[in-house]
mmCIF file of C-alpha atoms (C1' of nucleotides) in Angstrom:
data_model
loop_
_atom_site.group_PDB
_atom_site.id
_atom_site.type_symbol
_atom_site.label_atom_id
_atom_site.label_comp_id
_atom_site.label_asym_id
_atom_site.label_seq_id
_atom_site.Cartn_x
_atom_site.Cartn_y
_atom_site.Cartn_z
ATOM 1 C CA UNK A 103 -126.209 -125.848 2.490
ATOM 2 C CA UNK A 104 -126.650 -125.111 -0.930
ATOM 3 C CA UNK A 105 -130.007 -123.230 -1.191
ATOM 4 C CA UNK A 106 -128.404 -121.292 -4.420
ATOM 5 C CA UNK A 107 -128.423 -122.856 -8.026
ATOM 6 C CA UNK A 108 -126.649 -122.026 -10.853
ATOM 7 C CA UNK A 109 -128.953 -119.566 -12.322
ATOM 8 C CA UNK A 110 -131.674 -118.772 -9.358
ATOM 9 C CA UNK A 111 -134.092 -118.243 -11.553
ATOM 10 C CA UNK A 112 -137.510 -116.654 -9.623
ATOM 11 C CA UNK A 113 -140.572 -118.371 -9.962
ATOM 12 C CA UNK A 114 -138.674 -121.681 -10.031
ATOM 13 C CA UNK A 115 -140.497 -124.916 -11.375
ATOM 14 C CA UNK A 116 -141.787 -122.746 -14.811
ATOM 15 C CA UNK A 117 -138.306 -121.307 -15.200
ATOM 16 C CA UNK A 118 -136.467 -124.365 -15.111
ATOM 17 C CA UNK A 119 -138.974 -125.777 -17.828
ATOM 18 C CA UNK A 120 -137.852 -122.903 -20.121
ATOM 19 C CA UNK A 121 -134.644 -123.643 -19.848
ATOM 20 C CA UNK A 122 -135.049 -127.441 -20.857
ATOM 21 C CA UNK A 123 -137.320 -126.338 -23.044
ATOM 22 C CA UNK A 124 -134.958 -124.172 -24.913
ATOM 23 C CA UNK A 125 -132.482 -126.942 -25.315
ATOM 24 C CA UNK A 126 -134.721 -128.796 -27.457
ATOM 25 C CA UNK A 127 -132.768 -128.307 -30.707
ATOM 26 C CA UNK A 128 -135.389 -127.890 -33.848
ATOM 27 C CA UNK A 129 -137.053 -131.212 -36.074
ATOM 28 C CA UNK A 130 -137.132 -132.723 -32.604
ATOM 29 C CA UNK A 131 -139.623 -133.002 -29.893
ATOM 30 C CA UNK A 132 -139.737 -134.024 -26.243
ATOM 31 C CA UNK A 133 -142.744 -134.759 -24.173
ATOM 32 C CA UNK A 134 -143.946 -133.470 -21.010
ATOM 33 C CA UNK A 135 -143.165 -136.584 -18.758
ATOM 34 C CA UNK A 136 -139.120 -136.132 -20.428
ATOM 35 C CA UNK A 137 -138.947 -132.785 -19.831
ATOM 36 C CA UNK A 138 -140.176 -132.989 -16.253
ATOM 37 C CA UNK A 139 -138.270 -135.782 -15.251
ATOM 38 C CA UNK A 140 -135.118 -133.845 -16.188
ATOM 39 C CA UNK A 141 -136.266 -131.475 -13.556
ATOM 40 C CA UNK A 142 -135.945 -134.112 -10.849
ATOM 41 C CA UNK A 143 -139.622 -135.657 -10.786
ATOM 42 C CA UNK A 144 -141.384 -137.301 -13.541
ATOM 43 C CA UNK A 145 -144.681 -136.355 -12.030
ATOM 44 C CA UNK A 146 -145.193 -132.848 -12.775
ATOM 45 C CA UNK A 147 -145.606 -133.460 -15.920
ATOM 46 C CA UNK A 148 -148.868 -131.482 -15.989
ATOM 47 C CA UNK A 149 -147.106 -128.535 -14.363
ATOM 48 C CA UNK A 150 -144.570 -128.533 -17.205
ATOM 49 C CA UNK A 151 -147.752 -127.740 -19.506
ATOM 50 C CA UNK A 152 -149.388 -124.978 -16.952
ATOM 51 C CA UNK A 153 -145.304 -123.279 -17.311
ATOM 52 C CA UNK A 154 -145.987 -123.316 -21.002
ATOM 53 C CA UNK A 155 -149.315 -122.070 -20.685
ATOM 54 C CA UNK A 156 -148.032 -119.460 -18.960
ATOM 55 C CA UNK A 157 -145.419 -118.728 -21.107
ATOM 56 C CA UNK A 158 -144.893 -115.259 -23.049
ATOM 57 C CA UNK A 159 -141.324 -115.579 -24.334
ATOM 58 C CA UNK A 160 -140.952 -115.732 -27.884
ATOM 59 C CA UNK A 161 -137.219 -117.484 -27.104
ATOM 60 C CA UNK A 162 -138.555 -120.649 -25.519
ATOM 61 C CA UNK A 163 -139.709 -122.963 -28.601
ATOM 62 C CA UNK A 164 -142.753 -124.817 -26.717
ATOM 63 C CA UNK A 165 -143.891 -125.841 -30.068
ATOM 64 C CA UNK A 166 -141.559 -128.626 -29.427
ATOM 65 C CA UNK A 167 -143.031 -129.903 -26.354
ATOM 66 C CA UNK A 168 -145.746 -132.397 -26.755
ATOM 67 C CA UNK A 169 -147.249 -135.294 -24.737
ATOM 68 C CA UNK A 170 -146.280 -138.713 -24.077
ATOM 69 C CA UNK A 171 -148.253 -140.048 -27.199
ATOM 70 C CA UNK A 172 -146.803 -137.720 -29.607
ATOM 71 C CA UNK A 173 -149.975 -135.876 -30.012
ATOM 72 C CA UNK A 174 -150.399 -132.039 -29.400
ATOM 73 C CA UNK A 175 -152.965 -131.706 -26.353
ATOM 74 C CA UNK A 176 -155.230 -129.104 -26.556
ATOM 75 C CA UNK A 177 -157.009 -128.329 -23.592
ATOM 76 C CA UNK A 178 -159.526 -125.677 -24.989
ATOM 77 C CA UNK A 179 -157.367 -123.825 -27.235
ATOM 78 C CA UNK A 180 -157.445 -125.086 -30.512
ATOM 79 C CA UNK A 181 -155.845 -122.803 -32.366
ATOM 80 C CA UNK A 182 -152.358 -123.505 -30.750
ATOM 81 C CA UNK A 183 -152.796 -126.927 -31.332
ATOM 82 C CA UNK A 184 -153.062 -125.739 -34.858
ATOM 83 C CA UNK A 185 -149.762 -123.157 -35.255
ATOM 84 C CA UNK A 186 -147.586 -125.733 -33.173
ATOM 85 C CA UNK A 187 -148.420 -128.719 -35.550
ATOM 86 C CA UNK A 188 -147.461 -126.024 -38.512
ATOM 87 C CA UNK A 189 -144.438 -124.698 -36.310
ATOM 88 C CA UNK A 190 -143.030 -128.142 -35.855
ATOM 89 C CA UNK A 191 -143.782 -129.329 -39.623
ATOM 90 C CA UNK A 192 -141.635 -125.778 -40.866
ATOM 91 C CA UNK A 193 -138.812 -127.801 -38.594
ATOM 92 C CA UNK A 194 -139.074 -131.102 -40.441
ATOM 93 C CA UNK A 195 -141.339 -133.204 -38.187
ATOM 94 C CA UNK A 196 -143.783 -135.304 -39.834
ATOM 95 C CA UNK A 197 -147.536 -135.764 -38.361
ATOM 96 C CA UNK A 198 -149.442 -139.070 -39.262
ATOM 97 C CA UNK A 199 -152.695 -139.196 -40.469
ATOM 98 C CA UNK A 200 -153.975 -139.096 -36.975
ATOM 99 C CA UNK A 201 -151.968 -136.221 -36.085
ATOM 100 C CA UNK A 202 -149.044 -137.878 -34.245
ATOM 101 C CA UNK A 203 -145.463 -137.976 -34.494
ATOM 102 C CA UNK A 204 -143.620 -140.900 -34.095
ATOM 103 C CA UNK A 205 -141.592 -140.346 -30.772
ATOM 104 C CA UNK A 206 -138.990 -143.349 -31.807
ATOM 105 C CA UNK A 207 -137.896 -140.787 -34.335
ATOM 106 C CA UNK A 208 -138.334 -136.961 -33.148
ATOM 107 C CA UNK A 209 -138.374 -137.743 -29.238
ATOM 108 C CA UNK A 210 -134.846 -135.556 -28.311
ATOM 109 C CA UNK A 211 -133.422 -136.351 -24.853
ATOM 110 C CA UNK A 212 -131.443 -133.926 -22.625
ATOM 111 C CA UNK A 213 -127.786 -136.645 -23.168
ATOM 112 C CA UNK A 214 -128.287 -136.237 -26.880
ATOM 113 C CA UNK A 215 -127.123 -132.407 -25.913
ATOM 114 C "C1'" DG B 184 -152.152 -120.965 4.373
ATOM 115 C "C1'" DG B 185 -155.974 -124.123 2.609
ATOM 116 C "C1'" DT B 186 -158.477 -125.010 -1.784
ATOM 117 C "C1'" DT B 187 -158.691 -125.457 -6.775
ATOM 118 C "C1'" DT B 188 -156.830 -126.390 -11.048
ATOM 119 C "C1'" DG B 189 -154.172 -127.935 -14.764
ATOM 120 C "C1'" DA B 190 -150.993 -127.934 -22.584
ATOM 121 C "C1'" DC B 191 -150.123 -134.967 -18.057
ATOM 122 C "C1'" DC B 192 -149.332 -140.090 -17.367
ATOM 123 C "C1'" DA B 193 -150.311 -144.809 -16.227
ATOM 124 C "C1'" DT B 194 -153.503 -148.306 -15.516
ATOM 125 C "C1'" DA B 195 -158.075 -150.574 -15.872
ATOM 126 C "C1'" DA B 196 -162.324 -151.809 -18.311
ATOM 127 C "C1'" DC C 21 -158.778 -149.018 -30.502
ATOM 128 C "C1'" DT C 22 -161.451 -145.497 -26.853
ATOM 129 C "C1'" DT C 23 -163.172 -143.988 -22.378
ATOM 130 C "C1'" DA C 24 -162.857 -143.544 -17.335
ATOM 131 C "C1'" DT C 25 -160.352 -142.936 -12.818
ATOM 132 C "C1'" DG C 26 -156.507 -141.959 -9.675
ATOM 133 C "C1'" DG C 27 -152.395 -139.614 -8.631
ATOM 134 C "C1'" DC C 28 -148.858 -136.598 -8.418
ATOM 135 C "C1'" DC C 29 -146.748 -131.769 -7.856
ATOM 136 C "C1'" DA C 30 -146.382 -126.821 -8.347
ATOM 137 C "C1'" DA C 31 -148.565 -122.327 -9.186
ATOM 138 C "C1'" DA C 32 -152.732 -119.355 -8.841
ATOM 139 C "C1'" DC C 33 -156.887 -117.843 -6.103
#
DNA sequence: GGTTTGACCATAA
DNA sequence: CTTATGGCCAAAC
């Protein structure tokens, strides 16, 4: 009975966001629904962002990681909403005029790897 | 160990 | 197009 993975990574759920998370290669972006139904579950989507919220690691590039209509959310913190939209510009992705990216274009999938 | 919450998503009006 | 409601799951209190 296999109750070890690969990398048994502590808290679990958040940790296995990071590591999606970091796969996300740069001028691409993946949403929150993607990213947690790599993880098994499509779902916990919103408990993808609460890992990111949580996150203090300079190494995982959550800039990338936006929501299913390829806006940023911003859930009283505007000023990340701000620096990732300038993080993921730097990269080469291109906002609208309402502040969306076009997913048909940036949205990166885990078998694009 | 139950309750609350949350950077979401899909559907309905 | 926007706004409102339900749901789902994991972590924090």
């Amino acid at each position: 009975m296999p109750d070890e993975d690969e990398r048994v990574i502590r808290p679990g759920f958040n940790a296995r966001v990071y590591e999606v998370v970091r796969r996300v290669p740069a001028g691409r972006v993946t949403t929150y629904g993607d990213v947690a139904a790599v993880l098994g579950s499509p779902r916990v989507a919103r408990q993808v962002g609460f890992a990111l919220a949580a996150l203090a690691d300079d190494d995982v590039p959550w800039h990338r990681v936006i929501n299913a209509r390829g806006a940023i959310s911003v859930r009283g913190d505007t000023a990340r909403c701000v620096l990732q939209q300038a993080l993921l510009e730097q990269e080469g992705v291109v906002f609208d005029a309402a502040g969306r990216v076009d997913l048909s274009t940036f949205r990166w999938r885990p078998e694009d790897d």
